[in-house]
Short mmCIF file of C-alpha atoms (C1' of nucleotides) in Angstrom, two decimals:
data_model
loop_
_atom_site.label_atom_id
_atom_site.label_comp_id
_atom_site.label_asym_id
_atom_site.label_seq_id
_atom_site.Cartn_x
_atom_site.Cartn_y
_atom_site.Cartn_z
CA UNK A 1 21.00 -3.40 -56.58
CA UNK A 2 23.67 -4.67 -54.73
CA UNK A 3 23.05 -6.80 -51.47
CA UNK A 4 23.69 -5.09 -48.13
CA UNK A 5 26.08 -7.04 -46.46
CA UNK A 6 26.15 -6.20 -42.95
CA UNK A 7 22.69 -7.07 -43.09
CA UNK A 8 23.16 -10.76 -44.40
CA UNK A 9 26.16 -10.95 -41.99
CA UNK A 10 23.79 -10.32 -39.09
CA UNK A 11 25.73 -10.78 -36.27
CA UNK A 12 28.69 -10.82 -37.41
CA UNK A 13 28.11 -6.96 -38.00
CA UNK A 14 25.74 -6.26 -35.30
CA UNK A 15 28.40 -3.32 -34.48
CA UNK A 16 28.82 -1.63 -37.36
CA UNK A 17 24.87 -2.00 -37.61
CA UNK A 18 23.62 -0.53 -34.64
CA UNK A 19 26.36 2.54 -34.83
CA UNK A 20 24.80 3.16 -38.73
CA UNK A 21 21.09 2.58 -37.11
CA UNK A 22 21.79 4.96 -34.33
CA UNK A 23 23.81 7.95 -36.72
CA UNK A 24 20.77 7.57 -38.67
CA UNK A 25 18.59 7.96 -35.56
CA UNK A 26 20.82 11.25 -34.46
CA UNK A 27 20.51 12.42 -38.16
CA UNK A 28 16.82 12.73 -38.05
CA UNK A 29 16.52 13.90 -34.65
CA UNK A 30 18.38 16.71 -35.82
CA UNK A 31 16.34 17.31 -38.58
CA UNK A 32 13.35 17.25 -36.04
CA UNK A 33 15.25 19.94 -33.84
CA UNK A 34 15.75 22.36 -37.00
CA UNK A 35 12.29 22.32 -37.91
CA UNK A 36 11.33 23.01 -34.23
CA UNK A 37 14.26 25.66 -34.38
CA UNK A 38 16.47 24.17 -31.66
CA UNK A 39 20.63 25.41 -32.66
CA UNK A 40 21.79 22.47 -30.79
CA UNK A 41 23.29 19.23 -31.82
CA UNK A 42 21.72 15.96 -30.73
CA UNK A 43 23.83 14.16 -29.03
CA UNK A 44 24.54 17.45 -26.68
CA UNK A 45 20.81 16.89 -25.42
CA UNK A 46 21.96 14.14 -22.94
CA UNK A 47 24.05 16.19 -21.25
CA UNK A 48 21.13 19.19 -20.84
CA UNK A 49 19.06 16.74 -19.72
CA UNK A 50 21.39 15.73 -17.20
CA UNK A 51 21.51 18.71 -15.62
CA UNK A 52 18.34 19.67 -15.59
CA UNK A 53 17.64 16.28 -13.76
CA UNK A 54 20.55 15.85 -11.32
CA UNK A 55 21.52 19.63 -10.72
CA UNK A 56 25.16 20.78 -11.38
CA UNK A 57 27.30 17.73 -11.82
CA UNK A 58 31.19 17.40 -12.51
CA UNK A 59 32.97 16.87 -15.74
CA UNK A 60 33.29 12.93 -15.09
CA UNK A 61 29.40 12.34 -13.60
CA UNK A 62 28.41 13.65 -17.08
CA UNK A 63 30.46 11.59 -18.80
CA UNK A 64 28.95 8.83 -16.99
CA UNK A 65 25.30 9.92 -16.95
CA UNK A 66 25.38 10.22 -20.36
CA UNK A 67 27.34 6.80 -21.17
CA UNK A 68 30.27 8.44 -22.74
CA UNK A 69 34.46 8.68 -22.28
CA UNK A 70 35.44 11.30 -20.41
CA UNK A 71 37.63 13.52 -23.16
CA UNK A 72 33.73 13.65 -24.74
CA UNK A 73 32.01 15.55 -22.13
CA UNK A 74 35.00 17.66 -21.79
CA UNK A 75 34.61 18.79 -25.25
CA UNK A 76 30.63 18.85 -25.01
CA UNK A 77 30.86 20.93 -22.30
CA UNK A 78 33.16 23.35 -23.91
CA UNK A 79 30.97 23.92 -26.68
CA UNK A 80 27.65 24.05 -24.58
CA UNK A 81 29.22 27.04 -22.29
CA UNK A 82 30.46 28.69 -25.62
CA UNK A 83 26.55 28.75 -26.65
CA UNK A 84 26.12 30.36 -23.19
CA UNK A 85 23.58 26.93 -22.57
CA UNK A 86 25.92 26.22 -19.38
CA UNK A 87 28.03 27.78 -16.82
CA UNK A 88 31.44 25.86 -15.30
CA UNK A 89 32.53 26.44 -11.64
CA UNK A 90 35.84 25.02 -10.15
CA UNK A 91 34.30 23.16 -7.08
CA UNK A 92 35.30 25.60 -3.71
CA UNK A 93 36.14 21.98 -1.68
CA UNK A 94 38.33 19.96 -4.74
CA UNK A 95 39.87 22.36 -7.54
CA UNK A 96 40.23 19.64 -9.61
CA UNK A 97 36.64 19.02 -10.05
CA UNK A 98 34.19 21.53 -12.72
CA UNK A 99 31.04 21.82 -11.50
CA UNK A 100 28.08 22.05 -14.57
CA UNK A 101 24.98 23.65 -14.45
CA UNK A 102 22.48 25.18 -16.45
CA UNK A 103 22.26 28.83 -17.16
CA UNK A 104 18.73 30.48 -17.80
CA UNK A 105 18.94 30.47 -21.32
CA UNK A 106 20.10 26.39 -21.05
CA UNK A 107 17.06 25.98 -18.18
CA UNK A 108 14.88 27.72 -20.65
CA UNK A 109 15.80 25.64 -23.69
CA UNK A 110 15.57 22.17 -21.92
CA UNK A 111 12.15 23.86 -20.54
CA UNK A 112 10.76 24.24 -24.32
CA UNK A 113 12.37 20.80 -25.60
CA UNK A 114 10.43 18.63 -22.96
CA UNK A 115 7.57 20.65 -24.18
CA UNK A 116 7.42 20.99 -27.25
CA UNK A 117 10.80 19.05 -28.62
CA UNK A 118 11.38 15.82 -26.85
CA UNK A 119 7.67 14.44 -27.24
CA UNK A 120 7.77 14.45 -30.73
CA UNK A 121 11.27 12.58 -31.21
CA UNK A 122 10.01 10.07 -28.40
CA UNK A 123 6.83 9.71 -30.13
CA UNK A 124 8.06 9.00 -33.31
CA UNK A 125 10.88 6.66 -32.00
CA UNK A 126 8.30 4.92 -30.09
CA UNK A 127 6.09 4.70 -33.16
CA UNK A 128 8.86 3.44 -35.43
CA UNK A 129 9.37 0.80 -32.44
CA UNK A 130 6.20 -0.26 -31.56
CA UNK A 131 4.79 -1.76 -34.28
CA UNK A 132 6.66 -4.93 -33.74
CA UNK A 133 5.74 -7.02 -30.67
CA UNK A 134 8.81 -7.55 -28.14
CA UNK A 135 10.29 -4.53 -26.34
CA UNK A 136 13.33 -3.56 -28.16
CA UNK A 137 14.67 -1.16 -25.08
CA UNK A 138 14.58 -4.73 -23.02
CA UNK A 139 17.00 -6.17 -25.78
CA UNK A 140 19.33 -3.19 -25.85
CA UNK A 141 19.56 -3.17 -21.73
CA UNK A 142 20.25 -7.07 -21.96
CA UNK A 143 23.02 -6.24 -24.73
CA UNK A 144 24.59 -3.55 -22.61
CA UNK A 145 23.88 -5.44 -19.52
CA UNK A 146 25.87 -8.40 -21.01
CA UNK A 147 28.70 -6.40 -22.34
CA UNK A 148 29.36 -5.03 -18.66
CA UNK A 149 29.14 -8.83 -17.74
CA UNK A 150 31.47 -10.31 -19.68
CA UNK A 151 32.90 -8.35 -22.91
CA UNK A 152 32.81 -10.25 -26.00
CA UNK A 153 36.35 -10.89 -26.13
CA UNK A 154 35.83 -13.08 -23.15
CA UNK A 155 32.94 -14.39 -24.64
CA UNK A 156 34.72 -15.53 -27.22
CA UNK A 157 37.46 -16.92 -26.01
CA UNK A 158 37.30 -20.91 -25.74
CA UNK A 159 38.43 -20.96 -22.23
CA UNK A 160 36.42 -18.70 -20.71
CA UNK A 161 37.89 -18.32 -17.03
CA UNK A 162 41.19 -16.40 -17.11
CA UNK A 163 41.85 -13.85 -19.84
CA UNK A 164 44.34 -11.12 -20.45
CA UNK B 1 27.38 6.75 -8.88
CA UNK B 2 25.43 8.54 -11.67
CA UNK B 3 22.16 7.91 -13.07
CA UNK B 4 22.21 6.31 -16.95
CA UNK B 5 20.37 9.25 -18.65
CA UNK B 6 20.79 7.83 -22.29
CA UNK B 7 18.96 4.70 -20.56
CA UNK B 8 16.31 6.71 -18.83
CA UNK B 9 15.47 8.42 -21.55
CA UNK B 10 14.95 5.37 -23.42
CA UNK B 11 13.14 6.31 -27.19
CA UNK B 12 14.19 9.86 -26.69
CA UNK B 13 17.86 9.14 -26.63
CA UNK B 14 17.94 5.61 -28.76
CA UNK B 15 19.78 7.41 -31.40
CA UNK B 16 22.50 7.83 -28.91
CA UNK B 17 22.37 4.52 -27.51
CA UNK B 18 22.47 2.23 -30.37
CA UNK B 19 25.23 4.27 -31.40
CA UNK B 20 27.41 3.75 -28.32
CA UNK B 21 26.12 0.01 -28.37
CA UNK B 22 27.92 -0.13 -31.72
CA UNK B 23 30.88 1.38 -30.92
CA UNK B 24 31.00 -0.87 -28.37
CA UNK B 25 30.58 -4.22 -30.04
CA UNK B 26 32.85 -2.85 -32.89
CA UNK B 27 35.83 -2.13 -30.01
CA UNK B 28 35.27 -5.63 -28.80
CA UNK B 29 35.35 -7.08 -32.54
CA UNK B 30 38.52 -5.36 -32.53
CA UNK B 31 39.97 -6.64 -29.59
CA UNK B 32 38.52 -10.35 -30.53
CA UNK B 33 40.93 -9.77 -33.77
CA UNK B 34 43.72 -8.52 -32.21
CA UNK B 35 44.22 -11.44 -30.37
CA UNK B 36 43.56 -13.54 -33.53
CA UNK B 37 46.59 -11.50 -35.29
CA UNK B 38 44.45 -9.95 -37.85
CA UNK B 39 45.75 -6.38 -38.23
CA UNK B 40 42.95 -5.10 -39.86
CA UNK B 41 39.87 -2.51 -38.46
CA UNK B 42 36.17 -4.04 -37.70
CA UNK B 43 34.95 -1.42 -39.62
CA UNK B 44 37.14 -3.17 -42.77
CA UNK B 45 36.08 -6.26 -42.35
CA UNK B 46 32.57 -5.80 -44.17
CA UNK B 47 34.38 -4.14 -47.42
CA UNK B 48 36.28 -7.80 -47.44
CA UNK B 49 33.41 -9.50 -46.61
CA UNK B 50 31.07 -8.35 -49.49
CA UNK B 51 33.81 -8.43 -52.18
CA UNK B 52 34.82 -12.12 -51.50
CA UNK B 53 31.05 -12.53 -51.66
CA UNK B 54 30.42 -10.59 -54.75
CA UNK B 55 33.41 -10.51 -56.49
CA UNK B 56 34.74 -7.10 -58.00
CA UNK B 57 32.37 -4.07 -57.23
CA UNK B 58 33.20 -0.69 -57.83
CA UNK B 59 33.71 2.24 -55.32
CA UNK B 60 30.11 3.25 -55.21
CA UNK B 61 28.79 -0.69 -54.96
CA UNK B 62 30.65 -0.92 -51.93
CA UNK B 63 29.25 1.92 -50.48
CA UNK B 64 25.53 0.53 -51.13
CA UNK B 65 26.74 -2.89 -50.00
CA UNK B 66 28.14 -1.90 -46.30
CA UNK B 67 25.46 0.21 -45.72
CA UNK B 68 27.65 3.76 -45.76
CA UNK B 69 28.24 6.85 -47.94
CA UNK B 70 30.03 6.88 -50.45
CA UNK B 71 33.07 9.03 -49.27
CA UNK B 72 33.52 6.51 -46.69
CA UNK B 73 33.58 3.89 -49.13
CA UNK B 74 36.27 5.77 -51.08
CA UNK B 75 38.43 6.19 -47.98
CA UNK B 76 38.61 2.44 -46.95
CA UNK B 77 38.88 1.39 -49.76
CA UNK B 78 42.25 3.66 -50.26
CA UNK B 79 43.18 2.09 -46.57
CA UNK B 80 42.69 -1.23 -48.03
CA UNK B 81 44.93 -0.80 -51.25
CA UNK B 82 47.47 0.86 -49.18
CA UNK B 83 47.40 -2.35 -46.93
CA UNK B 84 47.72 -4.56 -49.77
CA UNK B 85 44.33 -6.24 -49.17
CA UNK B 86 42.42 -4.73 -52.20
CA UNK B 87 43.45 -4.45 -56.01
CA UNK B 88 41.75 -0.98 -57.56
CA UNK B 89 41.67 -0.83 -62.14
CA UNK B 90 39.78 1.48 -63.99
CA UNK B 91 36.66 -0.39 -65.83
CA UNK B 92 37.71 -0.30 -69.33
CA UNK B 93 34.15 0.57 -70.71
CA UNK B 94 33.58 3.22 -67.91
CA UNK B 95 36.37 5.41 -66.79
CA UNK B 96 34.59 6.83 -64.33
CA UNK B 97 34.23 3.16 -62.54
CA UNK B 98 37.06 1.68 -60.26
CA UNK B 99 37.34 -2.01 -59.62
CA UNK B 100 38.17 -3.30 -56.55
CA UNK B 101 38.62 -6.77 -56.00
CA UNK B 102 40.50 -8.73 -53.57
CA UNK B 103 44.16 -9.62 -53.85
CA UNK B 104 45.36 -12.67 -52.99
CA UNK B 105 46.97 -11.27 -49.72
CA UNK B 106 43.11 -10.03 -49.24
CA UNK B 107 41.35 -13.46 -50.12
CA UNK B 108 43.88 -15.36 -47.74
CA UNK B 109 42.70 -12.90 -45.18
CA UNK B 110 39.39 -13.44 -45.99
CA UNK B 111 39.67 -17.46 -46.08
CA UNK B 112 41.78 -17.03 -42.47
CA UNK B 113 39.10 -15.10 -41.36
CA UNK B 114 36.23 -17.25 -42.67
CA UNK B 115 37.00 -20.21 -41.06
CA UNK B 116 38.79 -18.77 -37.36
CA UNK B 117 37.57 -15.32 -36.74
CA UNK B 118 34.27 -14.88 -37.59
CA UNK B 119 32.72 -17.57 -36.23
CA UNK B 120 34.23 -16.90 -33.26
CA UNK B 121 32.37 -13.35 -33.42
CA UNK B 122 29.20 -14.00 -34.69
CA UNK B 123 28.95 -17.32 -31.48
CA UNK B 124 29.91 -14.57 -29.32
CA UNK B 125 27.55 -11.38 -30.84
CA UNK B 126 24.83 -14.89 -30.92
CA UNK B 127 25.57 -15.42 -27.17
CA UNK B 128 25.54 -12.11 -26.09
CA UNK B 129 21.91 -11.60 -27.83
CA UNK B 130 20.40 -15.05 -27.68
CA UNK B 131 19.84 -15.62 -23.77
CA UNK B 132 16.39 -13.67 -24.39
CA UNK B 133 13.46 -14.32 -26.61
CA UNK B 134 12.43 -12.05 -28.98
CA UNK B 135 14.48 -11.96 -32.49
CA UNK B 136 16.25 -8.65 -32.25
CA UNK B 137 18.12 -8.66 -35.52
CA UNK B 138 14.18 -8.72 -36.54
CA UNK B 139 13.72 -5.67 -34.60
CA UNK B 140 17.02 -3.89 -36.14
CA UNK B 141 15.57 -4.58 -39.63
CA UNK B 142 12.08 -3.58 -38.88
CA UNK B 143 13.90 -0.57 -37.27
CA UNK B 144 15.63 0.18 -40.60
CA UNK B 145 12.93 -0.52 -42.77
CA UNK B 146 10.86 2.02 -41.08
CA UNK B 147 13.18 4.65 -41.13
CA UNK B 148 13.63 3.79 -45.26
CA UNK B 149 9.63 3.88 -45.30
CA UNK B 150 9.50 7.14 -43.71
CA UNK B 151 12.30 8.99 -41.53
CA UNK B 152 11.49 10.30 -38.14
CA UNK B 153 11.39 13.78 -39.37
CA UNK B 154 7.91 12.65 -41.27
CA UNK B 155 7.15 10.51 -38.41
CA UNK B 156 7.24 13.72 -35.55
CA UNK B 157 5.42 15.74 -37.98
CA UNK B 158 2.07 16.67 -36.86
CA UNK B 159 0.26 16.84 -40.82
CA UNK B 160 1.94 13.52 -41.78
CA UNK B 161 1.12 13.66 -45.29
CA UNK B 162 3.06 16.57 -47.26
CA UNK B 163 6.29 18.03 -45.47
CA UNK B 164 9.17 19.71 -46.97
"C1'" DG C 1 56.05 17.48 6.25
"C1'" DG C 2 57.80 16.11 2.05
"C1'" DT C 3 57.37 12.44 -1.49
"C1'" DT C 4 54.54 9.52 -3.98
"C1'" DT C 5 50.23 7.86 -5.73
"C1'" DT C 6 45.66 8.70 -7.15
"C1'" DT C 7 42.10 11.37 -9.26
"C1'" DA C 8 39.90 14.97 -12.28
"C1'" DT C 9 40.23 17.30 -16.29
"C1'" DA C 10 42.40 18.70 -20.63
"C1'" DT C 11 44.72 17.88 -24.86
"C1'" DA C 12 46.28 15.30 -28.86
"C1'" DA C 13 45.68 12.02 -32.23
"C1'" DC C 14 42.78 8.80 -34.37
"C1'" DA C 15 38.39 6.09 -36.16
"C1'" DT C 16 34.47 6.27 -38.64
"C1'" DG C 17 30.44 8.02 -39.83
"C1'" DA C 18 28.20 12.31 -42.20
"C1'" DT C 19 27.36 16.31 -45.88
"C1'" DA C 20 28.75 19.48 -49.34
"C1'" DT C 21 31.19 20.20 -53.24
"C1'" DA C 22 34.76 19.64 -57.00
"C1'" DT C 23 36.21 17.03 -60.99
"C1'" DA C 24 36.13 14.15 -64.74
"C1'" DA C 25 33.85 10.96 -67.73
"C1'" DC C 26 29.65 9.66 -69.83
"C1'" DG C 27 25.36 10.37 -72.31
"C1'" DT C 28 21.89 13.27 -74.73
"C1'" DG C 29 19.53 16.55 -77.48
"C1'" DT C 30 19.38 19.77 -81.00
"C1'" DA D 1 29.38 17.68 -82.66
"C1'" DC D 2 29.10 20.57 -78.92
"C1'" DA D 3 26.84 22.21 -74.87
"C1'" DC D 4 24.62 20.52 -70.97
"C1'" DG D 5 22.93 17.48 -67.58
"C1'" DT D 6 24.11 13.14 -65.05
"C1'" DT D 7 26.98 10.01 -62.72
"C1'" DA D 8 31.16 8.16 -60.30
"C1'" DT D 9 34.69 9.25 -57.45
"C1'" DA D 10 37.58 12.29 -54.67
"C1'" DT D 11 38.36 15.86 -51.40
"C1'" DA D 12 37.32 18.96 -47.60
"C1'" DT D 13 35.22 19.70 -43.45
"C1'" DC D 14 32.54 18.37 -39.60
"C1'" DA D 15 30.35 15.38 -35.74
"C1'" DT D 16 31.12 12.40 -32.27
"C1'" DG D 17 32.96 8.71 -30.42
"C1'" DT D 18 37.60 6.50 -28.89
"C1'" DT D 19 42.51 5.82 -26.44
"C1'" DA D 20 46.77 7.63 -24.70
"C1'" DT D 21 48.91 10.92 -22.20
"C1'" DA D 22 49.86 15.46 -19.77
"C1'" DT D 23 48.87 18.38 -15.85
"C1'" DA D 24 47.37 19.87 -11.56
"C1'" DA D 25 45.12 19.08 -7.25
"C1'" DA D 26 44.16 15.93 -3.51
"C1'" DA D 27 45.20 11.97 -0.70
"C1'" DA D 28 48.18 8.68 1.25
"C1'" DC D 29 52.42 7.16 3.15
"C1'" DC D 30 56.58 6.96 5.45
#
DNA sequence: GGTTTTTATATAACATGATATATAACGTGT
DNA sequence: ACACGTTATATATCATGTTATATAAAAACC
């Protein structure tokens, strides 16, 4: 058996740990979905959430609402209106702008998820999280919180004040 | 300005969010070695790491050792030879087996790195997660352990004992 | 009011993980 | 010893993020 070594860098590869942690996450979520017969992909439940919360939003609020780069949504989008889950509208007052929403088969699928689908992910996240004391969600919101503070190149830069 | 739903969503979406977490700390790692000179990826570095630490392993041995699959392992690995980092023979008792080990271009990026970029990444990964209490590398590995122990798929499964 | 800058979205190319499958070498069992 | 199963690696394709850049609409500025 050969030692994992991102592990015993700890971290030094805190990245590359949390992005395996979290593809591992998405890959049994998605296992959960198939066996509850959801065709969707994960990661495109964010952005069905999203609108189902805060009504028909543009191109770039989803992007933002669901912590991504723009180019991302655009492409999420795409493929949720080719499953007929959404429905894109230029805005009437700025052309630029795409306005999201839901169509009746999307409202209908985020209606069975938060029935049926999203308490039994949530449930077993919070189940593979709880057993261990301190809240983990309160150390992820400090990391991201402290990223938007200061990124770690600053951070690691010996003079702190002025960077490139 | 939009609402966070990844954050909101908190265990539901944790998948998501460690992943973008990641990718985050890995762009910063990047940008941390960038201005160190070291023309290399983050996601390299651990292939380096784990063959200066355990000197020649083959293709597959990497993969276990940086935590991926194996086709990933194959790929870097090729990006590494091509680079000039990495030295790849053919065990002699197994043909099936390749070799990689470090050249010495490779172990003088390794020693470079050793003693002026990592520590610089790991103070500033250390900083980043050490302002509040509770040991979250702990969490991570309690996180992965879990998962090893029984995925979410098990976990969100109503009969817990036989599933398919 | 026409030119320039900004903003919103789209597209292209890449990074890095995954799974599924092909291929070739090894080992085994009759 | 040969057929067959196993193992190690490679290849193909996909998922999902990124950055850089193009395009078109809106806003701002003489």
């Amino acid at each position: 058996m050969v030692e994992d070594i991102v592990k015993s860098l700890g971290f030094l590869c805190l990245g590359s740990r949390l992005r395996r942690i979290g593809e591992r996450l998405q890959a049994d979520t998605q296992q959960i979905m198939e066996e509850l017969g959801v065709s969707l992909q994960a990661a495109q439940y964010p952005f069905l959430a999203a609108l189902d919360r805060a009504g028909p939003l543009t191109v770039g609020e989803l992007a933002q609402a669901v912590g991504i780069a723009q180019p991302g949504a655009t492409r999420t989008v795409s493929q949720l209106l080719e499953m007929d889950y959404v429905d894109i509208r230029t805005s009437p007052e700025d052309q630029r702008r795409r306005l999201v929403s839901l169509t009746s088969k999307g409202q209908e699928l985020v209606d069975y998820s938060r029935q049926s689908v999203w308490p039994r992910v949530e449930q077993a996240v919070a189940e593979l999280c709880d057993d261990f004391s301190g809240p983990i969600l309160q150390h992820l919101a400090n990391i991201e919180d402290g990223l938007a503070a200061m990124p770690l190149a600053k951070r690691a830069n010996p003079n702190k004040e002025r960077k490139s």
